[in-house]
């Protein structure tokens, strides 16, 4: 029991270290860029030895994976997507999709910007971003397929997916919320009404 | 008369030089970035002496101004905006707005990318981009004001302008046309229907 307790304590310590590294790295990536931020800079800022960071993560890319995982957890992505698939009414489903997107943008527009900046100058990060976007596309496709019987007759699942990906772009969120001063609630209401209006037959 | 003829010839030669510099610079800016492209690189690629380029433009920023002017001329921006303001039917006006935006994107999505890339690393270019976007916003506001009497009762000119700026974002065009393979015509039809559906009362 003592050994197990110690192990649990160590695991909690290790997780606390990872969370702290992720928190500090996220701020540095957002301010100076992912490519320009070195592990030793993260080490200095977090006051955690470089070797501890390497042991915990192995690479800078894994730190960004952790940041992404924490972001998705904060946005409650998995629970919200499950709620969507359990919902029977298509209009309510699309409202849940709008809510999920608003949560993701609200919780992580800085992470989106980190990925975009990194992908512009680092081919490996461009690959990573392509994978992230492909996973997101599969997720959104699953949600659109769930409302397929109620799509407007002129729409296929593919074209409904295209429109959904366009309306949920981070750049649309950024323009409306950061530049034009919309509240998160107003953005979500607009997105929900746009999706329902464009995708569902009356 | 001889002097005037010579002067006309020289002016045509000077304009031809400017067009050639703009054409070569546009390709170099798009491929290597505005910031990384030097005047001497443009000179070498265009086979036009550096001094001639400086005499014609004065600075790299002025070359980008010329590229922008040529882009707007190709998109027939002025004529299309005038046609819009002469049109009496609000739905047809919004269709003309969609057509104008499609023309601008089709003729110059590379120029948009040049501005965005330059603004990300050059504070002066960030200022220039802000001015370009502010001028575009004033133009779009004028077009929205022209349909104000037919806006949905819950919309102000400001909120209709916000929605229009969001739907006409270059990133939306890029996603639908470059990434999802929509034709320019399909994009324009979608944009027109979206603007009419979101902005005008039935």
Coordinates of C-alpha atoms in Angstrom, one line a residue:
Chain A
X1 CA 0.0 0.0 0.0
X2 CA 2.8 2.4 0.8
X3 CA 4.4 1.7 -2.6
X4 CA 1.1 2.2 -4.3
X5 CA 0.5 5.4 -2.4
X6 CA 4.0 6.7 -3.4
X7 CA 3.4 5.7 -7.0
X8 CA 0.0 7.5 -7.0
X9 CA 1.8 10.5 -5.5
X10 CA 4.5 10.4 -8.1
X11 CA 1.9 10.1 -10.9
X12 CA 0.1 13.1 -9.5
X13 CA 3.4 15.0 -9.4
X14 CA 4.3 14.0 -12.9
X15 CA 0.8 15.1 -14.2
X16 CA 1.1 18.4 -12.3
X17 CA 4.5 19.0 -13.9
X18 CA 3.0 18.3 -17.4
X19 CA 0.1 20.6 -16.8
X20 CA 2.5 23.4 -15.7
X21 CA 4.7 22.9 -18.7
X22 CA 1.7 22.9 -21.0
X23 CA 0.3 26.1 -19.4
X24 CA 3.7 28.0 -19.7
X25 CA 4.4 26.6 -23.2
X26 CA 0.9 27.6 -24.5
X27 CA 1.5 31.2 -23.4
X28 CA 5.0 31.3 -25.0
X29 CA 3.8 29.6 -28.2
X30 CA 1.0 32.2 -28.5
X31 CA 3.3 35.1 -27.8
X32 CA 6.5 34.2 -29.7
X33 CA 5.4 31.4 -32.0
X34 CA 5.7 27.6 -31.7
X35 CA 8.8 27.5 -34.0
X36 CA 10.7 30.2 -32.2
X37 CA 10.0 28.9 -28.7
X38 CA 12.7 26.4 -27.5
X39 CA 12.4 23.8 -24.7
X40 CA 15.1 25.7 -22.8
X41 CA 13.0 28.9 -22.9
X42 CA 10.0 26.9 -21.6
X43 CA 12.3 25.4 -18.9
X44 CA 13.4 28.9 -17.8
X45 CA 9.9 30.4 -17.8
X46 CA 8.4 27.4 -15.9
X47 CA 11.4 27.0 -13.6
X48 CA 11.4 23.2 -14.5
X49 CA 14.7 21.5 -15.6
X50 CA 15.0 20.8 -19.3
X51 CA 15.7 17.2 -18.6
X52 CA 12.4 16.9 -16.6
X53 CA 10.5 18.4 -19.6
X54 CA 12.2 15.9 -22.0
X55 CA 11.4 13.0 -19.7
X56 CA 7.8 14.1 -19.4
X57 CA 7.1 14.8 -23.1
X58 CA 10.0 13.7 -25.3
X59 CA 9.6 16.5 -27.8
X60 CA 8.1 20.0 -28.3
X61 CA 5.4 18.5 -30.6
X62 CA 4.2 16.3 -27.6
X63 CA 3.8 19.4 -25.5
X64 CA 1.5 20.8 -28.2
X65 CA -0.4 17.5 -28.2
X66 CA -1.0 17.9 -24.5
X67 CA -2.1 21.6 -24.9
X68 CA -4.6 20.3 -27.6
X69 CA -5.8 17.5 -25.3
X70 CA -6.4 20.0 -22.4
X71 CA -8.2 22.4 -24.8
X72 CA -10.6 19.7 -26.0
X73 CA -11.2 18.6 -22.4
X74 CA -12.0 22.2 -21.4
X75 CA -14.4 22.5 -24.4
X76 CA -16.0 19.2 -23.3
X77 CA -15.7 18.1 -26.9
X78 CA -16.4 14.4 -26.3
X79 CA -19.4 14.8 -24.0
X80 CA -21.0 17.5 -26.3
X81 CA -20.5 15.3 -29.5
X82 CA -22.1 12.4 -27.6
X83 CA -25.1 14.6 -26.6
X84 CA -25.4 15.7 -30.2
X85 CA -25.6 12.1 -31.5
X86 CA -28.3 11.2 -28.8
X87 CA -30.4 14.2 -29.8
X88 CA -33.3 13.3 -32.1
X89 CA -34.4 16.7 -33.4
X90 CA -32.1 17.9 -36.3
X91 CA -32.5 21.6 -35.5
X92 CA -31.5 21.0 -31.9
X93 CA -28.6 18.9 -33.2
X94 CA -27.3 21.8 -35.3
X95 CA -27.7 24.1 -32.3
X96 CA -25.5 21.7 -30.3
X97 CA -23.0 21.7 -33.1
X98 CA -22.9 25.5 -33.0
X99 CA -22.5 25.3 -29.2
X100 CA -19.6 22.8 -29.5
X101 CA -17.9 25.0 -32.0
X102 CA -18.4 28.1 -29.9
X103 CA -16.9 26.2 -26.9
X104 CA -13.9 25.1 -28.9
X105 CA -13.2 28.6 -30.2
X106 CA -13.8 30.3 -26.9
X107 CA -11.5 27.8 -25.1
X108 CA -8.8 27.7 -27.7
X109 CA -8.6 30.4 -30.4
X110 CA -5.0 30.9 -29.2
X111 CA -4.3 27.2 -29.9
X112 CA -5.7 27.5 -33.4
X113 CA -3.4 30.5 -34.0
X114 CA -0.4 28.5 -32.7
X115 CA -1.1 25.7 -35.1
X116 CA -1.6 28.1 -38.1
X117 CA 1.6 30.0 -37.3
X118 CA 3.6 26.8 -36.9
X119 CA 2.2 25.2 -40.0
X120 CA 3.2 28.2 -42.1
X121 CA 6.9 27.7 -41.4
X122 CA 7.4 24.0 -40.3
X123 CA 6.5 21.2 -42.7
X124 CA 6.1 18.7 -39.9
X125 CA 3.6 21.0 -38.1
X126 CA 1.8 21.5 -41.5
X127 CA 1.4 17.7 -41.5
X128 CA 0.2 17.7 -37.9
X129 CA -2.3 20.5 -38.7
X130 CA -3.6 18.5 -41.7
X131 CA -4.2 15.5 -39.4
X132 CA -6.0 17.6 -36.8
X133 CA -8.2 19.2 -39.5
X134 CA -8.9 15.7 -41.1
X135 CA -9.9 14.4 -37.7
X136 CA -12.2 17.4 -37.2
X137 CA -13.7 16.9 -40.6
X138 CA -14.5 13.2 -39.9
X139 CA -16.1 14.3 -36.6
X140 CA -18.2 17.0 -38.3
X141 CA -19.2 14.6 -41.1
X142 CA -20.5 12.1 -38.5
X143 CA -22.7 14.9 -37.1
X144 CA -23.9 16.0 -40.5
X145 CA -24.7 12.3 -41.4
X146 CA -26.9 12.2 -38.3
X147 CA -29.2 14.9 -39.8
X148 CA -29.0 13.7 -43.4
X149 CA -32.7 12.7 -43.7
X150 CA -33.7 16.3 -43.0
X151 CA -31.2 18.1 -45.3
X152 CA -32.6 20.3 -48.0
X153 CA -33.3 18.3 -51.1
X154 CA -30.6 20.1 -53.1
X155 CA -27.9 19.3 -50.5
X156 CA -25.7 16.1 -50.3
X157 CA -23.9 15.2 -47.0
X158 CA -20.7 16.4 -48.8
X159 CA -22.1 19.9 -49.7
X160 CA -23.7 20.3 -46.2
X161 CA -20.3 19.4 -44.7
X162 CA -18.5 22.0 -46.9
X163 CA -21.0 24.7 -45.8
X164 CA -20.6 23.7 -42.1
X165 CA -16.8 23.7 -42.4
X166 CA -17.0 27.2 -43.9
X167 CA -19.4 28.7 -41.3
X168 CA -17.4 27.2 -38.4
X169 CA -14.0 28.5 -39.6
X170 CA -11.9 30.0 -36.8
X171 CA -11.5 33.1 -39.1
X172 CA -15.3 33.7 -39.0
X173 CA -15.2 33.4 -35.2
X174 CA -12.2 35.8 -35.0
X175 CA -13.8 38.4 -37.3
X176 CA -17.2 38.4 -35.5
X177 CA -16.0 38.1 -31.8
X178 CA -12.5 39.6 -31.7
X179 CA -12.8 42.2 -34.5
X180 CA -16.5 43.1 -34.5
X181 CA -17.1 42.7 -30.8
X182 CA -19.8 40.1 -30.8
X183 CA -20.4 38.2 -27.5
X184 CA -19.7 34.5 -27.6
X185 CA -23.5 33.9 -27.1
X186 CA -24.4 36.1 -30.1
X187 CA -21.9 34.2 -32.3
X188 CA -23.3 30.9 -31.2
X189 CA -26.9 32.1 -31.8
X190 CA -25.9 33.3 -35.3
X191 CA -24.0 30.1 -36.2
X192 CA -26.9 27.9 -35.0
X193 CA -29.5 29.9 -37.1
X194 CA -27.2 29.9 -40.1
X195 CA -26.6 26.2 -40.0
X196 CA -30.4 25.5 -39.5
X197 CA -31.4 28.0 -42.2
X198 CA -28.8 26.7 -44.7
X199 CA -28.9 23.0 -44.2
X200 CA -32.4 21.9 -43.1
X201 CA -35.5 21.8 -45.2
X202 CA -38.4 23.7 -43.7
Chain B
X1 CA 3.4 67.6 -82.1
X2 CA 6.6 65.7 -82.3
X3 CA 7.4 66.4 -78.7
X4 CA 4.0 65.4 -77.6
X5 CA 4.2 62.2 -79.5
X6 CA 7.6 61.4 -78.0
X7 CA 6.2 62.1 -74.5
X8 CA 3.2 59.8 -75.2
X9 CA 5.6 57.1 -76.3
X10 CA 7.7 57.6 -73.2
X11 CA 4.7 57.4 -71.0
X12 CA 3.5 54.2 -72.7
X13 CA 7.0 52.7 -72.2
X14 CA 7.1 53.8 -68.6
X15 CA 3.6 52.2 -68.0
X16 CA 4.7 49.0 -69.8
X17 CA 7.8 48.8 -67.5
X18 CA 5.5 49.3 -64.4
X19 CA 3.2 46.6 -65.6
X20 CA 6.1 44.2 -66.1
X21 CA 7.6 44.9 -62.7
X22 CA 4.2 44.5 -61.1
X23 CA 3.6 41.2 -62.9
X24 CA 7.1 39.8 -61.9
X25 CA 6.9 41.1 -58.4
X26 CA 3.4 39.6 -57.8
X27 CA 4.7 36.1 -58.7
X28 CA 7.8 36.5 -56.5
X29 CA 5.8 37.9 -53.5
X30 CA 3.3 35.0 -53.8
X31 CA 6.1 32.4 -54.0
X32 CA 8.7 33.8 -51.5
X33 CA 6.8 36.3 -49.5
X34 CA 6.7 40.1 -49.7
X35 CA 9.2 40.7 -46.9
X36 CA 11.8 38.2 -48.3
X37 CA 11.6 39.6 -51.9
X38 CA 14.1 42.4 -52.5
X39 CA 14.0 44.9 -55.3
X40 CA 17.2 43.5 -56.7
X41 CA 15.6 40.1 -56.9
X42 CA 12.7 41.6 -58.8
X43 CA 15.2 43.5 -61.0
X44 CA 17.1 40.2 -61.9
X45 CA 13.9 38.3 -62.6
X46 CA 12.3 41.1 -64.7
X47 CA 15.6 41.9 -66.4
X48 CA 15.0 45.6 -65.6
X49 CA 17.7 47.7 -63.8
X50 CA 17.2 48.4 -60.1
X51 CA 17.5 52.1 -60.7
X52 CA 14.6 52.0 -63.3
X53 CA 12.4 50.2 -60.8
X54 CA 13.2 52.8 -58.1
X55 CA 12.5 55.6 -60.5
X56 CA 9.2 54.1 -61.5
X57 CA 7.9 53.2 -58.0
X58 CA 10.1 54.7 -55.3
X59 CA 9.6 51.7 -53.0
X60 CA 8.5 48.1 -52.7
X61 CA 5.3 49.2 -51.0
X62 CA 4.4 51.2 -54.1
X63 CA 4.8 48.1 -56.3
X64 CA 2.3 46.3 -54.1
X65 CA 0.0 49.4 -54.5
X66 CA 0.2 48.9 -58.2
X67 CA -0.5 45.2 -58.0
X68 CA -3.6 46.0 -55.9
X69 CA -4.7 48.6 -58.4
X70 CA -4.3 46.2 -61.3
X71 CA -6.2 43.5 -59.3
X72 CA -9.1 45.9 -58.6
X73 CA -9.2 46.9 -62.3
X74 CA -9.3 43.2 -63.3
X75 CA -12.1 42.5 -60.9
X76 CA -14.0 45.6 -62.4
X77 CA -14.6 46.7 -58.8
X78 CA -15.6 50.3 -59.6
X79 CA -18.0 49.5 -62.4
X80 CA -19.6 46.6 -60.4
X81 CA -20.0 48.8 -57.3
X82 CA -21.7 51.5 -59.5
X83 CA -24.0 48.9 -61.0
X84 CA -24.9 47.7 -57.5
X85 CA -25.9 51.2 -56.4
X86 CA -28.0 51.7 -59.5
X87 CA -29.9 48.5 -59.0
X88 CA -33.3 48.9 -57.3
X89 CA -34.1 45.3 -56.2
X90 CA -32.3 44.4 -52.9
X91 CA -32.0 40.7 -53.7
X92 CA -30.4 41.6 -57.0
X93 CA -28.2 44.0 -55.2
X94 CA -26.9 41.3 -52.9
X95 CA -26.4 39.0 -55.9
X96 CA -24.2 41.7 -57.4
X97 CA -22.3 42.0 -54.1
X98 CA -21.7 38.3 -54.2
X99 CA -20.5 38.5 -57.8
X100 CA -18.2 41.4 -57.0
X101 CA -16.7 39.4 -54.1
X102 CA -16.3 36.3 -56.3
X103 CA -14.5 38.5 -59.0
X104 CA -12.2 40.0 -56.4
X105 CA -11.3 36.5 -54.9
X106 CA -11.0 34.9 -58.3
X107 CA -8.7 37.7 -59.6
X108 CA -6.6 38.2 -56.5
X109 CA -6.6 35.5 -53.8
X110 CA -2.8 35.4 -54.3
X111 CA -2.7 39.2 -53.5
X112 CA -4.8 38.6 -50.4
X113 CA -2.3 36.0 -49.3
X114 CA 0.6 38.4 -50.0
X115 CA -0.9 41.0 -47.8
X116 CA -1.6 38.6 -45.0
X117 CA 1.8 37.1 -45.0
X118 CA 3.5 40.5 -45.2
X119 CA 1.3 41.9 -42.4
X120 CA 2.2 39.0 -40.1
X121 CA 5.9 40.1 -40.0
X122 CA 6.0 43.7 -41.1
X123 CA 4.3 46.4 -38.8
X124 CA 4.1 48.9 -41.7
X125 CA 2.4 46.3 -43.9
X126 CA 0.1 45.5 -41.0
X127 CA -0.9 49.2 -41.1
X128 CA -1.3 49.1 -44.9
X129 CA -3.6 46.0 -44.6
X130 CA -5.6 47.7 -41.9
X131 CA -6.1 50.6 -44.3
X132 CA -7.1 48.3 -47.2
X133 CA -9.6 46.5 -45.0
X134 CA -11.0 49.7 -43.6
X135 CA -11.5 51.0 -47.2
X136 CA -13.2 47.7 -48.1
X137 CA -15.4 48.0 -45.0
X138 CA -16.6 51.5 -45.9
X139 CA -17.4 50.2 -49.4
X140 CA -19.4 47.2 -48.1
X141 CA -21.2 49.5 -45.6
X142 CA -22.3 51.7 -48.5
X143 CA -23.7 48.7 -50.3
X144 CA -25.5 47.4 -47.1
X145 CA -26.9 50.9 -46.4
X146 CA -28.5 50.8 -49.9
X147 CA -30.6 47.8 -48.9
X148 CA -31.2 49.0 -45.4
X149 CA -35.0 49.4 -45.8
X150 CA -35.3 45.7 -46.7
X151 CA -33.1 44.3 -43.9
X152 CA -34.7 41.8 -41.5
X153 CA -36.3 43.8 -38.6
X154 CA -33.9 42.3 -36.1
X155 CA -30.8 43.5 -38.1
X156 CA -29.1 46.9 -38.0
X157 CA -26.8 48.1 -40.8
X158 CA -23.9 47.3 -38.4
X159 CA -24.9 43.7 -37.7
X160 CA -25.8 43.1 -41.4
X161 CA -22.3 44.5 -42.2
X162 CA -20.7 42.1 -39.7
X163 CA -22.4 39.1 -41.3
X164 CA -21.5 40.3 -44.8
X165 CA -17.8 40.7 -43.8
X166 CA -17.8 37.2 -42.3
X167 CA -19.4 35.5 -45.3
X168 CA -17.2 37.3 -47.8
X169 CA -13.9 36.4 -45.9
X170 CA -11.1 35.2 -48.2
X171 CA -10.7 32.2 -45.9
X172 CA -14.3 31.1 -46.7
X173 CA -13.6 31.4 -50.4
X174 CA -10.3 29.5 -50.0
X175 CA -11.9 26.7 -48.0
X176 CA -14.8 26.2 -50.4
X177 CA -13.0 26.7 -53.8
X178 CA -9.3 25.8 -53.2
X179 CA -9.8 23.1 -50.5
X180 CA -13.3 21.7 -51.2
X181 CA -13.2 22.0 -55.0
X182 CA -16.2 24.2 -55.5
X183 CA -16.4 26.1 -58.8
X184 CA -16.3 29.9 -58.7
X185 CA -19.9 29.9 -60.0
X186 CA -21.0 27.6 -57.2
X187 CA -19.3 29.8 -54.6
X188 CA -21.0 32.9 -56.0
X189 CA -24.4 31.2 -56.0
X190 CA -24.0 30.0 -52.4
X191 CA -22.7 33.5 -51.2
X192 CA -25.6 35.2 -52.9
X193 CA -28.2 32.9 -51.4
X194 CA -26.6 33.2 -48.0
X195 CA -26.6 37.0 -48.1
X196 CA -30.2 37.2 -49.3
X197 CA -31.4 34.5 -46.8
X198 CA -29.6 36.1 -43.8
X199 CA -30.1 39.8 -44.5
X200 CA -33.4 40.4 -46.2
X201 CA -36.9 40.0 -44.8
X202 CA -39.1 37.7 -46.8

